[in-house]
GROMACS .gro file of C-alpha atoms in nm:
model
  219
    1MET     CA    1  -2.172   0.222   1.723
    2SER     CA    2  -2.101  -0.148   1.634
    3ILE     CA    3  -1.723  -0.243   1.683
    4VAL     CA    4  -1.479  -0.349   1.394
    5ILE     CA    5  -1.209  -0.581   1.462
    6ALA     CA    6  -0.920  -0.672   1.230
    7ILE     CA    7  -0.682  -0.894   1.247
    8ASP     CA    8  -0.420  -0.968   1.013
    9GLY     CA    9  -0.137  -1.241   0.954
   10THR     CA   10   0.031  -1.508   0.797
   11ALA     CA   11  -0.134  -1.841   0.719
   12ALA     CA   12  -0.144  -2.131   1.023
   13SER     CA   13  -0.035  -1.821   1.269
   14GLY     CA   14  -0.325  -1.880   1.445
   15LYS     CA   15  -0.546  -1.582   1.338
   16GLY     CA   16  -0.868  -1.751   1.229
   17THR     CA   17  -0.932  -1.959   1.589
   18LEU     CA   18  -0.861  -1.621   1.771
   19ALA     CA   19  -1.104  -1.428   1.498
   20ARG     CA   20  -1.315  -1.658   1.593
   21LYS     CA   21  -1.336  -1.658   1.957
   22ILE     CA   22  -1.324  -1.283   1.970
   23ALA     CA   23  -1.643  -1.296   1.803
   24ALA     CA   24  -1.838  -1.452   2.046
   25GLU     CA   25  -1.634  -1.341   2.339
   26LEU     CA   26  -1.748  -0.940   2.213
   27ASN     CA   27  -2.145  -1.102   2.055
   28CYS     CA   28  -1.944  -1.015   1.667
   29THR     CA   29  -2.035  -1.162   1.399
   30TYR     CA   30  -1.711  -1.357   1.203
   31LEU     CA   31  -1.587  -1.313   0.842
   32ASP     CA   32  -1.275  -1.488   0.729
   33THR     CA   33  -1.218  -1.301   0.411
   34GLY     CA   34  -0.978  -1.526   0.273
   35LYS     CA   35  -1.201  -1.817   0.218
   36LEU     CA   36  -1.367  -1.553  -0.014
   37TYR     CA   37  -1.119  -1.608  -0.209
   38ARG     CA   38  -1.028  -1.939  -0.191
   39PHE     CA   39  -1.442  -1.993  -0.325
   40ILE     CA   40  -1.338  -1.749  -0.590
   41GLY     CA   41  -0.974  -1.993  -0.670
   42TYR     CA   42  -1.205  -2.293  -0.587
   43SER     CA   43  -1.481  -2.243  -0.876
   44MET     CA   44  -1.190  -2.120  -1.143
   45MET     CA   45  -1.044  -2.505  -1.024
   46ARG     CA   46  -1.372  -2.668  -1.060
   47ALA     CA   47  -1.426  -2.456  -1.386
   48GLY     CA   48  -1.108  -2.539  -1.528
   49HIS     CA   49  -0.971  -2.237  -1.574
   50ASP     CA   50  -0.584  -2.180  -1.388
   51PRO     CA   51  -0.644  -1.926  -1.088
   52ALA     CA   52  -0.315  -1.710  -1.243
   53ASP     CA   53  -0.536  -1.586  -1.513
   54GLU     CA   54  -0.591  -1.234  -1.450
   55ASN     CA   55  -0.922  -1.199  -1.689
   56ALA     CA   56  -1.036  -1.540  -1.595
   57ALA     CA   57  -1.071  -1.434  -1.210
   58ILE     CA   58  -1.157  -1.112  -1.279
   59ALA     CA   59  -1.461  -1.253  -1.436
   60MET     CA   60  -1.532  -1.546  -1.179
   61ALA     CA   61  -1.562  -1.295  -0.891
   62THR     CA   62  -1.805  -1.090  -1.055
   63GLN     CA   63  -2.014  -1.333  -1.170
   64LEU     CA   64  -1.985  -1.504  -0.797
   65LYS     CA   65  -1.989  -1.193  -0.569
   66ASP     CA   66  -2.395  -1.189  -0.615
   67THR     CA   67  -2.468  -1.500  -0.509
   68LEU     CA   68  -2.234  -1.573  -0.267
   69LYS     CA   69  -2.406  -1.764   0.040
   70PRO     CA   70  -2.256  -1.874   0.418
   71GLU     CA   71  -2.291  -2.186   0.342
   72ASP     CA   72  -2.048  -2.180   0.030
   73LEU     CA   73  -1.751  -2.030   0.232
   74ALA     CA   74  -1.844  -2.367   0.467
   75ASN     CA   75  -1.774  -2.627   0.148
   76PRO     CA   76  -1.431  -2.844   0.330
   77ALA     CA   77  -1.283  -2.859   0.049
   78LEU     CA   78  -1.203  -2.475   0.096
   79ALA     CA   79  -0.946  -2.589   0.348
   80THR     CA   80  -0.682  -2.743   0.125
   81ASP     CA   81  -0.336  -2.629   0.043
   82GLU     CA   82  -0.440  -2.671  -0.320
   83ALA     CA   83  -0.722  -2.435  -0.232
   84GLY     CA   84  -0.472  -2.208  -0.072
   85GLN     CA   85  -0.287  -2.138  -0.296
   86ALA     CA   86  -0.552  -2.119  -0.537
   87ALA     CA   87  -0.633  -1.810  -0.346
   88SER     CA   88  -0.301  -1.662  -0.319
   89LYS     CA   89  -0.297  -1.695  -0.689
   90CYS     CA   90  -0.646  -1.513  -0.793
   91ALA     CA   91  -0.613  -1.286  -0.513
   92GLN     CA   92  -0.290  -1.084  -0.647
   93PHE     CA   93  -0.471  -0.881  -0.934
   94GLN     CA   94  -0.627  -0.567  -0.763
   95PRO     CA   95  -0.944  -0.610  -0.951
   96VAL     CA   96  -1.041  -0.938  -0.817
   97ARG     CA   97  -0.971  -0.752  -0.477
   98ASP     CA   98  -1.182  -0.453  -0.625
   99VAL     CA   99  -1.468  -0.670  -0.676
  100LEU     CA  100  -1.470  -0.846  -0.329
  101LEU     CA  101  -1.347  -0.537  -0.137
  102ALA     CA  102  -1.757  -0.373  -0.124
  103PHE     CA  103  -1.864  -0.691   0.039
  104GLN     CA  104  -1.605  -0.667   0.320
  105ARG     CA  105  -1.701  -0.344   0.402
  106GLU     CA  106  -2.081  -0.385   0.411
  107PHE     CA  107  -2.005  -0.665   0.572
  108ALA     CA  108  -1.804  -0.455   0.837
  109ALA     CA  109  -1.991  -0.156   0.866
  110ASN     CA  110  -2.366  -0.334   0.895
  111PRO     CA  111  -2.323  -0.694   1.085
  112PRO     CA  112  -2.522  -0.875   0.996
  113ASN     CA  113  -2.787  -1.084   1.274
  114GLY     CA  114  -2.805  -0.788   1.479
  115LYS     CA  115  -2.477  -0.846   1.644
  116ASP     CA  116  -2.240  -0.564   1.837
  117GLY     CA  117  -1.986  -0.568   1.583
  118ALA     CA  118  -1.766  -0.770   1.302
  119VAL     CA  119  -1.409  -0.910   1.363
  120LEU     CA  120  -1.257  -0.994   0.996
  121ASP     CA  121  -0.912  -1.166   0.939
  122GLY     CA  122  -0.711  -1.134   0.623
  123ARG     CA  123  -0.489  -1.056   0.484
  124ASP     CA  124  -0.556  -0.659   0.406
  125ILE     CA  125  -0.855  -0.583   0.693
  126GLY     CA  126  -0.605  -0.334   0.888
  127THR     CA  127  -0.446  -0.175   0.564
  128VAL     CA  128  -0.766  -0.157   0.295
  129ILE     CA  129  -1.076  -0.318   0.386
  130CYS     CA  130  -1.113  -0.133   0.728
  131PRO     CA  131  -0.871   0.091   0.791
  132ASN     CA  132  -1.100   0.300   1.021
  133ALA     CA  133  -1.110  -0.018   1.259
  134ASP     CA  134  -1.134   0.001   1.591
  135VAL     CA  135  -0.876  -0.262   1.651
  136LYS     CA  136  -0.593  -0.408   1.469
  137LEU     CA  137  -0.433  -0.705   1.534
  138TYR     CA  138  -0.130  -0.907   1.302
  139ILE     CA  139  -0.069  -1.234   1.438
  140ASP     CA  140   0.266  -1.442   1.293
  141ALA     CA  141   0.433  -1.694   1.390
  142LYS     CA  142   0.772  -1.897   1.312
  143THR     CA  143   0.745  -2.069   0.958
  144THR     CA  144   0.866  -2.423   1.069
  145VAL     CA  145   0.569  -2.397   1.366
  146ARG     CA  146   0.261  -2.262   1.082
  147ALA     CA  147   0.360  -2.525   0.891
  148GLU     CA  148   0.360  -2.825   1.131
  149ARG     CA  149   0.045  -2.626   1.296
  150ARG     CA  150  -0.136  -2.660   0.934
  151ALA     CA  151   0.025  -3.013   0.825
  152LYS     CA  152  -0.161  -3.131   1.137
  153GLU     CA  153  -0.509  -2.945   1.071
  154LEU     CA  154  -0.549  -3.115   0.718
  155GLN     CA  155  -0.419  -3.493   0.826
  156SER     CA  156  -0.682  -3.474   1.095
  157LYS     CA  157  -0.916  -3.393   0.850
  158GLY     CA  158  -0.833  -3.644   0.625
  159PHE     CA  159  -0.586  -3.497   0.378
  160SER     CA  160  -0.299  -3.694   0.264
  161VAL     CA  161   0.028  -3.453   0.314
  162THR     CA  162   0.340  -3.417   0.425
  163TYR     CA  163   0.561  -3.181   0.641
  164ASP     CA  164   0.742  -3.045   0.380
  165ALA     CA  165   0.502  -3.020   0.117
  166VAL     CA  166   0.349  -2.766   0.358
  167LEU     CA  167   0.555  -2.554   0.470
  168ALA     CA  168   0.740  -2.560   0.079
  169ASP     CA  169   0.379  -2.417  -0.054
  170MET     CA  170   0.355  -2.200   0.295
  171LEU     CA  171   0.692  -2.043   0.187
  172GLU     CA  172   0.613  -1.966  -0.179
  173ARG     CA  173   0.243  -1.842  -0.052
  174ASP     CA  174   0.416  -1.581   0.150
  175LYS     CA  175   0.605  -1.477  -0.053
  176ARG     CA  176   0.352  -1.409  -0.317
  177ASP     CA  177   0.128  -1.270  -0.054
  178SER     CA  178   0.421  -1.017   0.112
  179GLY     CA  179   0.513  -0.922  -0.231
  180ARG     CA  180   0.260  -0.857  -0.449
  181ASN     CA  181   0.179  -0.508  -0.539
  182ALA     CA  182  -0.212  -0.529  -0.496
  183ALA     CA  183  -0.252  -0.548  -0.070
  184PRO     CA  184   0.041  -0.698   0.029
  185MET     CA  185   0.017  -0.859   0.339
  186LYS     CA  186   0.194  -0.600   0.635
  187PRO     CA  187   0.071  -0.506   0.939
  188ALA     CA  188  -0.123  -0.202   0.932
  189ASP     CA  189   0.139   0.070   1.116
  190ASN     CA  190  -0.071   0.073   1.441
  191ALA     CA  191  -0.215  -0.281   1.462
  192LYS     CA  192  -0.114  -0.474   1.780
  193ILE     CA  193   0.182  -0.772   1.626
  194LEU     CA  194   0.160  -1.071   1.849
  195ASP     CA  195   0.406  -1.365   1.803
  196THR     CA  196   0.208  -1.673   1.904
  197SER     CA  197   0.540  -1.950   1.858
  198ASP     CA  198   0.513  -2.003   2.147
  199MET     CA  199   0.135  -1.937   2.312
  200SER     CA  200  -0.117  -2.111   2.372
  201ILE     CA  201  -0.459  -2.020   2.214
  202ASP     CA  202  -0.566  -1.969   2.583
  203ALA     CA  203  -0.256  -1.717   2.609
  204VAL     CA  204  -0.313  -1.521   2.312
  205LEU     CA  205  -0.669  -1.516   2.361
  206GLU     CA  206  -0.610  -1.336   2.676
  207GLU     CA  207  -0.396  -1.124   2.555
  208THR     CA  208  -0.517  -0.946   2.336
  209MET     CA  209  -0.893  -0.915   2.472
  210ARG     CA  210  -0.681  -0.733   2.738
  211TYR     CA  211  -0.553  -0.554   2.490
  212ILE     CA  212  -0.873  -0.514   2.292
  213ARG     CA  213  -1.078  -0.422   2.627
  214GLU     CA  214  -0.827  -0.131   2.649
  215THR     CA  215  -0.799  -0.030   2.301
  216LEU     CA  216  -1.212   0.036   2.344
  217ASN     CA  217  -1.191   0.182   2.664
  218GLN     CA  218  -1.006   0.498   2.519
  219ARG     CA  219  -1.223   0.560   2.251
   0.00000   0.00000   0.00000
């Protein structure tokens, strides 16, 4: 029986890096579900649509869900704050989330490439996508710390951004993601909550792997 690990949390909290490392440790396959919404939002912008246009967002999600390929999610343009804002805008619509729900649940239930399980990260994995996940984590950090991390990440990739602009975008996105009616960002009731503000990635990985193994041994 394969395992499912759900990792939710705020932007630039370190959940993506952690999810990839956990997947490697446990021979699991990894899905960054946020990139599904980034891909839709980015595709809308390229097509000249407003990502906040609900009907256009539904149409784009419906159009793309059956042709989506892993390489689509590897596009460096999806890492920009512009793509993140677009993702946050189209992800607030329940019909868009409904279109992608089956894709995510199928990935979790049947991990590709013969892996031992699946690690999914996003905003609503433990609460909506995989409510019966074997392990649930919620990763957070102080907003100022997250903004500094994201600004450095984008600058290292050649994007021209400032800390203040990234912080403003992050505050706006946090408010929209946590306040939306459709699958708001929040910890699952039985999730382990971890603040990574003052922790190295190695320390975060060590603590979470200890928790994961303890939880799996109790099944």
